[in-house]
């Protein structure tokens, strides 16, 4: 860590960081301002800078315009299922890659890392065709099943377990007559818990915010939050108050949860970040 | 005779339970099976899903791209590289490629510079570290749909906050959506807002592993903060810089939601295609059910990504020479 900066430089550092924090929060704040006014008030110069009193009216209009309650339920179920599944299966695969020796293991791990680099769009078209064949389009299966596990999760847990899980502990378990499954259940899972929790949160957030694939695979009648929001934004061009009320409604819960758990998420990113 | 004798003897020797030696052998066998097979069992769920929903679609795209393939017809004529040939003569394709590159450069270069600088500032002993870090990541937690809806309002021509602030300096209102350059700037700002903090945290994580003594020595030598950043920090975290540059390049080549929603759901990226990116071009052809053509664009995009990533890798690697 560099030395502590002398007085003026330190003040400048704080001012810069405060400015960044301000600009990080400003758009979110402004969306609440717009969401709480009526559309006519937005055609003013200067633009309004403090919230008005129309938030609840706009929010209830959101529920009238799109099936938003269903969208919220869908998003919670989809993101929740994906998060739990990714946590569990990534820990399993990560355990095998990090601590067990098997033929082809290194190759499979390399393949995992390589596919993290391939753009998701490349597979969207055949994936869609596959979903048509399975008759899953328009249903949540199309979102959940392909996302039950992902390369990033496997890589993340492999990294974590190879560092955080002492091999001696596993050997001791073996000497005591533990099977591999016993080791996984009694030693690996408890040791993986901190990283798995972070992975779960990250996965939940990205599944909640996923946009392109749900847009392709779902219908407006049975949307997730993001698809419902884009319907709002697409159909009611000039109705900013409405679309931003929806946006605030679909965003603020996640922002709130993040504000509570952000410290752990950031700790996870800082740990899982690729360090040379 | 010997064999008969042994078969005659065995039954009388064998009690109800297998003898301890056999049980031990069984256990050894089970143990060996466990050691040999269970690793595969642990990676099996991942591998199965990965093959079905990751690898298969990837390879199948290549196959589809060689056909005249639509959902409307059951016959798919093999056309070889015909789709790719048509693509190279398609001015919309080159327009999309240019837009992708332009938005990519406009959003990535300032973003990474800013991210490194922010990480450098945060790498000092500061009060309220956690709060600053959490606010940095806040934009990244916000969904892309929300970001674009909010920023479209901010970048409104008549009543947007950005034009209002610009008007303080006497500037004429800018129609952000209409022009090529202005729309690219607006979209780049959205991308920057969402990703700068995330990248700053990745840089910060790497910076914290740099040995402290280096900075102490540099301070004694009287090196300024900026010199320390340029001469110590960046060379020390080069692998991370390469990693972030590559992932940002890949992300920039795939930009889709920003232009789609900024154009209020226009698949062409504005009336003049002024901000139609490659991803959006794929999506446009996908909705026309022209799957063969869309697949061909996908593979071209992948090719661009590989080239862009390779160029960036070489450039970042070369920067090493001038820095150390």
GROMACS .gro file of N, CA, C and O in nm, chain A residues 170-276:
model
  428
  170UNK      N    1  -0.826  -3.340   0.412
  170UNK     CA    2  -0.888  -3.447   0.333
  170UNK      C    3  -0.818  -3.579   0.360
  170UNK      O    4  -0.881  -3.684   0.373
  171UNK      N    5  -0.684  -3.573   0.368
  171UNK     CA    6  -0.609  -3.696   0.393
  171UNK      C    7  -0.645  -3.753   0.530
  171UNK      O    8  -0.663  -3.875   0.545
  172UNK      N    9  -0.658  -3.665   0.627
  172UNK     CA   10  -0.698  -3.711   0.760
  172UNK      C   11  -0.833  -3.780   0.755
  172UNK      O   12  -0.854  -3.885   0.816
  173UNK      N   13  -0.925  -3.723   0.677
  173UNK     CA   14  -1.056  -3.783   0.661
  173UNK      C   15  -1.048  -3.920   0.598
  173UNK      O   16  -1.114  -4.015   0.641
  174UNK      N   17  -0.961  -3.932   0.498
  174UNK     CA   18  -0.941  -4.062   0.431
  174UNK      C   19  -0.891  -4.166   0.530
  174UNK      O   20  -0.938  -4.280   0.531
  175UNK      N   21  -0.791  -4.126   0.610
  175UNK     CA   22  -0.734  -4.219   0.708
  175UNK      C   23  -0.844  -4.267   0.802
  175UNK      O   24  -0.848  -4.383   0.841
  176UNK      N   25  -0.935  -4.178   0.835
  176UNK     CA   26  -1.045  -4.216   0.924
  176UNK      C   27  -1.151  -4.299   0.853
  176UNK      O   28  -1.254  -4.331   0.912
  177UNK      N   29  -1.128  -4.328   0.725
  177UNK     CA   30  -1.219  -4.416   0.654
  177UNK      C   31  -1.335  -4.348   0.585
  177UNK      O   32  -1.434  -4.412   0.554
  178UNK      N   33  -1.322  -4.220   0.560
  178UNK     CA   34  -1.428  -4.147   0.493
  178UNK      C   35  -1.429  -4.181   0.344
  178UNK      O   36  -1.323  -4.191   0.282
  179UNK      N   37  -1.546  -4.197   0.286
  179UNK     CA   38  -1.554  -4.209   0.141
  179UNK      C   39  -1.544  -4.069   0.081
  179UNK      O   40  -1.554  -3.969   0.153
  180UNK      N   41  -1.530  -4.062  -0.052
  180UNK     CA   42  -1.522  -3.931  -0.117
  180UNK      C   43  -1.648  -3.850  -0.090
  180UNK      O   44  -1.644  -3.731  -0.064
  181UNK      N   45  -1.761  -3.920  -0.096
  181UNK     CA   46  -1.887  -3.851  -0.071
  181UNK      C   47  -1.893  -3.798   0.073
  181UNK      O   48  -1.937  -3.686   0.098
  182UNK      N   49  -1.842  -3.881   0.166
  182UNK     CA   50  -1.837  -3.837   0.305
  182UNK      C   51  -1.749  -3.715   0.320
  182UNK      O   52  -1.785  -3.621   0.393
  183UNK      N   53  -1.636  -3.718   0.252
  183UNK     CA   54  -1.547  -3.602   0.257
  183UNK      C   55  -1.617  -3.478   0.205
  183UNK      O   56  -1.611  -3.370   0.263
  184UNK      N   57  -1.686  -3.496   0.091
  184UNK     CA   58  -1.755  -3.382   0.030
  184UNK      C   59  -1.858  -3.324   0.126
  184UNK      O   60  -1.866  -3.204   0.147
  185UNK      N   61  -1.932  -3.418   0.187
  185UNK     CA   62  -2.043  -3.374   0.271
  185UNK      C   63  -1.994  -3.313   0.403
  185UNK      O   64  -2.045  -3.210   0.446
  186UNK      N   65  -1.894  -3.376   0.465
  186UNK     CA   66  -1.856  -3.334   0.600
  186UNK      C   67  -1.738  -3.237   0.604
  186UNK      O   68  -1.719  -3.168   0.703
  187UNK      N   69  -1.654  -3.237   0.499
  187UNK     CA   70  -1.537  -3.150   0.503
  187UNK      C   71  -1.547  -3.037   0.400
  187UNK      O   72  -1.531  -2.920   0.432
  188UNK      N   73  -1.578  -3.075   0.274
  188UNK     CA   74  -1.571  -2.975   0.167
  188UNK      C   75  -1.684  -2.872   0.178
  188UNK      O   76  -1.661  -2.752   0.174
  189UNK      N   77  -1.807  -2.921   0.193
  189UNK     CA   78  -1.920  -2.828   0.195
  189UNK      C   79  -1.907  -2.723   0.306
  189UNK      O   80  -1.923  -2.604   0.279
  190UNK      N   81  -1.875  -2.764   0.429
  190UNK     CA   82  -1.858  -2.660   0.532
  190UNK      C   83  -1.745  -2.562   0.499
  190UNK      O   84  -1.759  -2.442   0.519
  191UNK      N   85  -1.635  -2.616   0.444
  191UNK     CA   86  -1.521  -2.528   0.412
  191UNK      C   87  -1.556  -2.432   0.299
  191UNK      O   88  -1.504  -2.321   0.292
  192UNK      N   89  -1.645  -2.476   0.209
  192UNK     CA   90  -1.677  -2.395   0.091
  192UNK      C   91  -1.778  -2.287   0.120
  192UNK      O   92  -1.802  -2.201   0.036
  193UNK      N   93  -1.837  -2.292   0.240
  193UNK     CA   94  -1.954  -2.208   0.264
  193UNK      C   95  -1.934  -2.059   0.235
  193UNK      O   96  -2.016  -2.000   0.164
  194UNK      N   97  -1.823  -1.996   0.282
  194UNK     CA   98  -1.810  -1.852   0.255
  194UNK      C   99  -1.808  -1.819   0.106
  194UNK      O  100  -1.881  -1.730   0.061
  195UNK      N  101  -1.727  -1.894   0.030
  195UNK     CA  102  -1.718  -1.866  -0.113
  195UNK      C  103  -1.848  -1.900  -0.184
  195UNK      O  104  -1.892  -1.828  -0.274
  196UNK      N  105  -1.912  -2.009  -0.142
  196UNK     CA  106  -2.037  -2.049  -0.206
  196UNK      C  107  -2.145  -1.943  -0.184
  196UNK      O  108  -2.224  -1.915  -0.274
  197UNK      N  109  -2.143  -1.882  -0.066
  197UNK     CA  110  -2.243  -1.778  -0.038
  197UNK      C  111  -2.223  -1.660  -0.133
  197UNK      O  112  -2.319  -1.607  -0.190
  198UNK      N  113  -2.096  -1.621  -0.151
  198UNK     CA  114  -2.068  -1.510  -0.242
  198UNK      C  115  -2.108  -1.547  -0.384
  198UNK      O  116  -2.173  -1.469  -0.456
  199UNK      N  117  -2.070  -1.669  -0.425
  199UNK     CA  118  -2.106  -1.715  -0.560
  199UNK      C  119  -2.258  -1.713  -0.577
  199UNK      O  120  -2.310  -1.671  -0.680
  200UNK      N  121  -2.328  -1.756  -0.473
  200UNK     CA  122  -2.474  -1.757  -0.479
  200UNK      C  123  -2.530  -1.617  -0.498
  200UNK      O  124  -2.619  -1.596  -0.581
  201UNK      N  125  -2.474  -1.521  -0.424
  201UNK     CA  126  -2.523  -1.383  -0.438
  201UNK      C  127  -2.495  -1.327  -0.577
  201UNK      O  128  -2.580  -1.266  -0.640
  202UNK      N  129  -2.371  -1.350  -0.624
  202UNK     CA  130  -2.336  -1.300  -0.756
  202UNK      C  131  -2.426  -1.363  -0.862
  202UNK      O  132  -2.474  -1.296  -0.953
  203UNK      N  133  -2.450  -1.494  -0.848
  203UNK     CA  134  -2.532  -1.564  -0.946
  203UNK      C  135  -2.675  -1.513  -0.942
  203UNK      O  136  -2.738  -1.492  -1.045
  204UNK      N  137  -2.726  -1.494  -0.820
  204UNK     CA  138  -2.862  -1.443  -0.806
  204UNK      C  139  -2.875  -1.309  -0.876
  204UNK      O  140  -2.969  -1.285  -0.953
  205UNK      N  141  -2.778  -1.220  -0.851
  205UNK     CA  142  -2.785  -1.087  -0.912
  205UNK      C  143  -2.780  -1.096  -1.064
  205UNK      O  144  -2.857  -1.030  -1.133
  206UNK      N  145  -2.687  -1.176  -1.117
  206UNK     CA  146  -2.676  -1.176  -1.263
  206UNK      C  147  -2.797  -1.245  -1.325
  206UNK      O  148  -2.841  -1.207  -1.433
  207UNK      N  149  -2.853  -1.345  -1.255
  207UNK     CA  150  -2.974  -1.408  -1.310
  207UNK      C  151  -3.092  -1.311  -1.304
  207UNK      O  152  -3.173  -1.305  -1.396
  208UNK      N  153  -3.099  -1.235  -1.198
  208UNK     CA  154  -3.206  -1.135  -1.184
  208UNK      C  155  -3.194  -1.030  -1.295
  208UNK      O  156  -3.293  -0.986  -1.352
  209UNK      N  157  -3.071  -0.991  -1.327
  209UNK     CA  158  -3.049  -0.884  -1.424
  209UNK      C  159  -3.034  -0.933  -1.567
  209UNK      O  160  -3.019  -0.853  -1.657
  210UNK      N  161  -3.035  -1.065  -1.588
  210UNK     CA  162  -3.016  -1.116  -1.723
  210UNK      C  163  -3.127  -1.065  -1.813
  210UNK      O  164  -3.243  -1.059  -1.774
  211UNK      N  165  -3.088  -1.030  -1.935
  211UNK     CA  166  -3.185  -0.965  -2.020
  211UNK      C  167  -3.204  -1.033  -2.154
  211UNK      O  168  -3.316  -1.066  -2.193
  212UNK      N  169  -3.094  -1.058  -2.226
  212UNK     CA  170  -3.107  -1.100  -2.365
  212UNK      C  171  -3.176  -1.237  -2.378
  212UNK      O  172  -3.271  -1.252  -2.454
  213UNK      N  173  -3.128  -1.334  -2.305
  213UNK     CA  174  -3.185  -1.469  -2.320
  213UNK      C  175  -3.332  -1.473  -2.277
  213UNK      O  176  -3.415  -1.528  -2.350
  214UNK      N  177  -3.369  -1.416  -2.162
  214UNK     CA  178  -3.512  -1.412  -2.129
  214UNK      C  179  -3.595  -1.341  -2.235
  214UNK      O  180  -3.706  -1.383  -2.268
  215UNK      N  181  -3.538  -1.235  -2.294
  215UNK     CA  182  -3.610  -1.162  -2.398
  215UNK      C  183  -3.639  -1.253  -2.517
  215UNK      O  184  -3.747  -1.251  -2.574
  216UNK      N  185  -3.539  -1.335  -2.553
  216UNK     CA  186  -3.555  -1.425  -2.667
  216UNK      C  187  -3.649  -1.539  -2.632
  216UNK      O  188  -3.736  -1.577  -2.710
  217UNK      N  189  -3.634  -1.594  -2.510
  217UNK     CA  190  -3.700  -1.720  -2.480
  217UNK      C  191  -3.841  -1.703  -2.423
  217UNK      O  192  -3.918  -1.798  -2.424
  218UNK      N  193  -3.873  -1.585  -2.370
  218UNK     CA  194  -4.002  -1.569  -2.302
  218UNK      C  195  -4.100  -1.487  -2.385
  218UNK      O  196  -4.063  -1.425  -2.484
  219UNK      N  197  -4.225  -1.489  -2.340
  219UNK     CA  198  -4.327  -1.405  -2.403
  219UNK      C  199  -4.365  -1.293  -2.306
  219UNK      O  200  -4.345  -1.308  -2.186
  220UNK      N  201  -4.420  -1.183  -2.357
  220UNK     CA  202  -4.460  -1.073  -2.269
  220UNK      C  203  -4.567  -1.114  -2.168
  220UNK      O  204  -4.583  -1.050  -2.064
  221UNK      N  205  -4.640  -1.225  -2.197
  221UNK     CA  206  -4.746  -1.267  -2.104
  221UNK      C  207  -4.688  -1.335  -1.981
  221UNK      O  208  -4.751  -1.340  -1.877
  222UNK      N  209  -4.570  -1.393  -1.995
  222UNK     CA  210  -4.509  -1.465  -1.883
  222UNK      C  211  -4.363  -1.420  -1.868
  222UNK      O  212  -4.271  -1.497  -1.893
  223UNK      N  213  -4.342  -1.294  -1.825
  223UNK     CA  214  -4.208  -1.237  -1.831
  223UNK      C  215  -4.133  -1.252  -1.699
  223UNK      O  216  -4.189  -1.292  -1.598
  224UNK      N  217  -4.003  -1.220  -1.704
  224UNK     CA  218  -3.929  -1.190  -1.582
  224UNK      C  219  -3.932  -1.038  -1.565
  224UNK      O  220  -3.983  -0.966  -1.651
  225UNK      N  221  -3.875  -0.991  -1.455
  225UNK     CA  222  -3.879  -0.848  -1.428
  225UNK      C  223  -3.817  -0.768  -1.544
  225UNK      O  224  -3.873  -0.669  -1.590
  226UNK      N  225  -3.701  -0.816  -1.592
  226UNK     CA  226  -3.633  -0.739  -1.696
  226UNK      C  227  -3.714  -0.734  -1.825
  226UNK      O  228  -3.719  -0.631  -1.893
  227UNK      N  229  -3.777  -0.845  -1.860
  227UNK     CA  230  -3.857  -0.848  -1.981
  227UNK      C  231  -3.979  -0.756  -1.965
  227UNK      O  232  -4.014  -0.680  -2.056
  228UNK      N  233  -4.039  -0.759  -1.846
  228UNK     CA  234  -4.153  -0.670  -1.820
  228UNK      C  235  -4.110  -0.524  -1.830
  228UNK      O  236  -4.181  -0.441  -1.887
  229UNK      N  237  -3.992  -0.494  -1.775
  229UNK     CA  238  -3.943  -0.356  -1.780
  229UNK      C  239  -3.922  -0.311  -1.924
  229UNK      O  240  -3.955  -0.198  -1.960
  230UNK      N  241  -3.866  -0.401  -2.005
  230UNK     CA  242  -3.840  -0.360  -2.143
  230UNK      C  243  -3.971  -0.343  -2.218
  230UNK      O  244  -3.981  -0.260  -2.308
  231UNK      N  245  -4.075  -0.420  -2.180
  231UNK     CA  246  -4.206  -0.398  -2.240
  231UNK      C  247  -4.257  -0.259  -2.204
  231UNK      O  248  -4.308  -0.185  -2.288
  232UNK      N  249  -4.242  -0.224  -2.077
  232UNK     CA  250  -4.283  -0.091  -2.033
  232UNK      C  251  -4.210   0.018  -2.111
  232UNK      O  252  -4.270   0.114  -2.159
  233UNK      N  253  -4.079   0.000  -2.123
  233UNK     CA  254  -3.998   0.103  -2.187
  233UNK      C  255  -4.028   0.109  -2.337
  233UNK      O  256  -4.018   0.215  -2.399
  234UNK      N  257  -4.065  -0.006  -2.394
  234UNK     CA  258  -4.086  -0.008  -2.539
  234UNK      C  259  -4.224   0.046  -2.576
  234UNK      O  260  -4.240   0.118  -2.673
  235UNK      N  261  -4.324   0.011  -2.497
  235UNK     CA  262  -4.460   0.043  -2.537
  235UNK      C  263  -4.503   0.184  -2.500
  235UNK      O  264  -4.590   0.241  -2.563
  236UNK      N  265  -4.439   0.241  -2.399
  236UNK     CA  266  -4.488   0.368  -2.350
  236UNK      C  267  -4.375   0.469  -2.355
  236UNK      O  268  -4.327   0.518  -2.253
  237UNK      N  269  -4.336   0.498  -2.477
  237UNK     CA  270  -4.216   0.577  -2.503
  237UNK      C  271  -4.210   0.703  -2.419
  237UNK      O  272  -4.114   0.728  -2.349
  238UNK      N  273  -4.317   0.782  -2.426
  238UNK     CA  274  -4.309   0.913  -2.364
  238UNK      C  275  -4.347   0.906  -2.216
  238UNK      O  276  -4.331   1.003  -2.145
  239UNK      N  277  -4.396   0.790  -2.172
  239UNK     CA  278  -4.441   0.781  -2.034
  239UNK      C  279  -4.324   0.744  -1.943
  239UNK      O  280  -4.314   0.633  -1.892
  240UNK      N  281  -4.235   0.839  -1.925
  240UNK     CA  282  -4.116   0.813  -1.844
  240UNK      C  283  -4.151   0.782  -1.701
  240UNK      O  284  -4.087   0.700  -1.636
  241UNK      N  285  -4.253   0.853  -1.649
  241UNK     CA  286  -4.289   0.830  -1.509
  241UNK      C  287  -4.327   0.684  -1.488
  241UNK      O  288  -4.285   0.621  -1.390
  242UNK      N  289  -4.402   0.629  -1.584
  242UNK     CA  290  -4.443   0.489  -1.573
  242UNK      C  291  -4.324   0.395  -1.584
  242UNK      O  292  -4.304   0.307  -1.499
  243UNK      N  293  -4.241   0.415  -1.689
  243UNK     CA  294  -4.134   0.317  -1.708
  243UNK      C  295  -4.030   0.328  -1.597
  243UNK      O  296  -3.971   0.227  -1.558
  244UNK      N  297  -4.009   0.448  -1.544
  244UNK     CA  298  -3.912   0.458  -1.435
  244UNK      C  299  -3.969   0.410  -1.302
  244UNK      O  300  -3.894   0.363  -1.216
  245UNK      N  301  -4.100   0.418  -1.286
  245UNK     CA  302  -4.159   0.359  -1.166
  245UNK      C  303  -4.137   0.208  -1.169
  245UNK      O  304  -4.100   0.147  -1.068
  246UNK      N  305  -4.157   0.148  -1.286
  246UNK     CA  306  -4.131   0.005  -1.301
  246UNK      C  307  -3.985  -0.027  -1.275
  246UNK      O  308  -3.951  -0.123  -1.205
  247UNK      N  309  -3.898   0.055  -1.332
  247UNK     CA  310  -3.755   0.035  -1.315
  247UNK      C  311  -3.715   0.039  -1.168
  247UNK      O  312  -3.642  -0.047  -1.118
  248UNK      N  313  -3.767   0.141  -1.098
  248UNK     CA  314  -3.735   0.154  -0.955
  248UNK      C  315  -3.786   0.031  -0.880
  248UNK      O  316  -3.716  -0.026  -0.795
  249UNK      N  317  -3.905  -0.012  -0.916
  249UNK     CA  318  -3.967  -0.126  -0.849
  249UNK      C  319  -3.886  -0.255  -0.869
  249UNK      O  320  -3.873  -0.336  -0.779
  250UNK      N  321  -3.832  -0.270  -0.991
  250UNK     CA  322  -3.758  -0.392  -1.020
  250UNK      C  323  -3.612  -0.386  -0.977
  250UNK      O  324  -3.544  -0.487  -0.971
  251UNK      N  325  -3.563  -0.265  -0.950
  251UNK     CA  326  -3.421  -0.248  -0.920
  251UNK      C  327  -3.395  -0.231  -0.771
  251UNK      O  328  -3.301  -0.287  -0.716
  252UNK      N  329  -3.480  -0.152  -0.707
  252UNK     CA  330  -3.451  -0.117  -0.568
  252UNK      C  331  -3.443  -0.235  -0.472
  252UNK      O  332  -3.359  -0.234  -0.382
  253UNK      N  333  -3.526  -0.342  -0.491
  253UNK     CA  334  -3.508  -0.455  -0.398
  253UNK      C  335  -3.367  -0.510  -0.402
  253UNK      O  336  -3.306  -0.537  -0.298
  254UNK      N  337  -3.314  -0.524  -0.524
  254UNK     CA  338  -3.181  -0.580  -0.540
  254UNK      C  339  -3.075  -0.484  -0.483
  254UNK      O  340  -2.981  -0.527  -0.415
  255UNK      N  341  -3.093  -0.356  -0.511
  255UNK     CA  342  -3.000  -0.255  -0.459
  255UNK      C  343  -3.001  -0.257  -0.306
  255UNK      O  344  -2.898  -0.247  -0.241
  256UNK      N  345  -3.121  -0.275  -0.252
  256UNK     CA  346  -3.135  -0.279  -0.106
  256UNK      C  347  -3.062  -0.400  -0.048
  256UNK      O  348  -2.985  -0.388   0.047
  257UNK      N  349  -3.085  -0.515  -0.109
  257UNK     CA  350  -3.017  -0.636  -0.063
  257UNK      C  351  -2.865  -0.618  -0.075
  257UNK      O  352  -2.789  -0.654   0.015
  258UNK      N  353  -2.825  -0.558  -0.186
  258UNK     CA  354  -2.682  -0.537  -0.207
  258UNK      C  355  -2.624  -0.444  -0.101
  258UNK      O  356  -2.513  -0.466  -0.051
  259UNK      N  357  -2.700  -0.341  -0.066
  259UNK     CA  358  -2.651  -0.248   0.036
  259UNK      C  359  -2.627  -0.322   0.167
  259UNK      O  360  -2.535  -0.293   0.242
  260UNK      N  361  -2.712  -0.424   0.194
  260UNK     CA  362  -2.697  -0.502   0.317
  260UNK      C  363  -2.579  -0.598   0.309
  260UNK      O  364  -2.502  -0.613   0.404
  261UNK      N  365  -2.566  -0.665   0.194
  261UNK     CA  366  -2.468  -0.773   0.183
  261UNK      C  367  -2.347  -0.734   0.099
  261UNK      O  368  -2.259  -0.817   0.075
  262UNK      N  369  -2.345  -0.609   0.055
  262UNK     CA  370  -2.241  -0.565  -0.039
  262UNK      C  371  -2.101  -0.596   0.006
  262UNK      O  372  -2.014  -0.631  -0.073
  263UNK      N  373  -2.078  -0.583   0.136
  263UNK     CA  374  -1.944  -0.605   0.190
  263UNK      C  375  -1.894  -0.745   0.156
  263UNK      O  376  -1.781  -0.762   0.110
  264UNK      N  377  -1.981  -0.846   0.175
  264UNK     CA  378  -1.940  -0.983   0.146
  264UNK      C  379  -1.920  -1.003  -0.004
  264UNK      O  380  -1.827  -1.071  -0.045
  265UNK      N  381  -2.011  -0.944  -0.084
  265UNK     CA  382  -1.999  -0.960  -0.228
  265UNK      C  383  -1.864  -0.905  -0.274
  265UNK      O  384  -1.791  -0.967  -0.351
  266UNK      N  385  -1.831  -0.786  -0.222
  266UNK     CA  386  -1.705  -0.724  -0.263
  266UNK      C  387  -1.587  -0.806  -0.215
  266UNK      O  388  -1.491  -0.828  -0.289
  267UNK      N  389  -1.597  -0.857  -0.092
  267UNK     CA  390  -1.492  -0.946  -0.043
  267UNK      C  391  -1.472  -1.064  -0.137
  267UNK      O  392  -1.359  -1.103  -0.167
  268UNK      N  393  -1.583  -1.119  -0.187
  268UNK     CA  394  -1.577  -1.232  -0.278
  268UNK      C  395  -1.513  -1.197  -0.410
  268UNK      O  396  -1.430  -1.272  -0.462
  269UNK      N  397  -1.550  -1.081  -0.463
  269UNK     CA  398  -1.491  -1.038  -0.590
  269UNK      C  399  -1.341  -1.017  -0.573
  269UNK      O  400  -1.261  -1.059  -0.655
  270UNK      N  401  -1.304  -0.958  -0.460
  270UNK     CA  402  -1.163  -0.929  -0.438
  270UNK      C  403  -1.084  -1.060  -0.422
  270UNK      O  404  -0.968  -1.067  -0.458
  271UNK      N  405  -1.149  -1.163  -0.365
  271UNK     CA  406  -1.080  -1.291  -0.347
  271UNK      C  407  -1.076  -1.371  -0.475
  271UNK      O  408  -0.975  -1.432  -0.509
  272UNK      N  409  -1.189  -1.369  -0.547
  272UNK     CA  410  -1.200  -1.453  -0.665
  272UNK      C  411  -1.137  -1.392  -0.787
  272UNK      O  412  -1.118  -1.458  -0.887
  273UNK      N  413  -1.104  -1.263  -0.777
  273UNK     CA  414  -1.046  -1.194  -0.891
  273UNK      C  415  -0.921  -1.267  -0.935
  273UNK      O  416  -0.848  -1.322  -0.855
  274UNK      N  417  -0.902  -1.269  -1.066
  274UNK     CA  418  -0.784  -1.338  -1.117
  274UNK      C  419  -0.660  -1.261  -1.077
  274UNK      O  420  -0.639  -1.148  -1.119
  275UNK      N  421  -0.582  -1.322  -0.993
  275UNK     CA  422  -0.458  -1.258  -0.952
  275UNK      C  423  -0.345  -1.331  -1.021
  275UNK      O  424  -0.304  -1.438  -0.978
  276UNK      N  425  -0.302  -1.276  -1.131
  276UNK     CA  426  -0.188  -1.326  -1.209
  276UNK      C  427  -0.178  -1.474  -1.208
  276UNK      O  428  -0.081  -1.531  -1.171
   0.00000   0.00000   0.00000
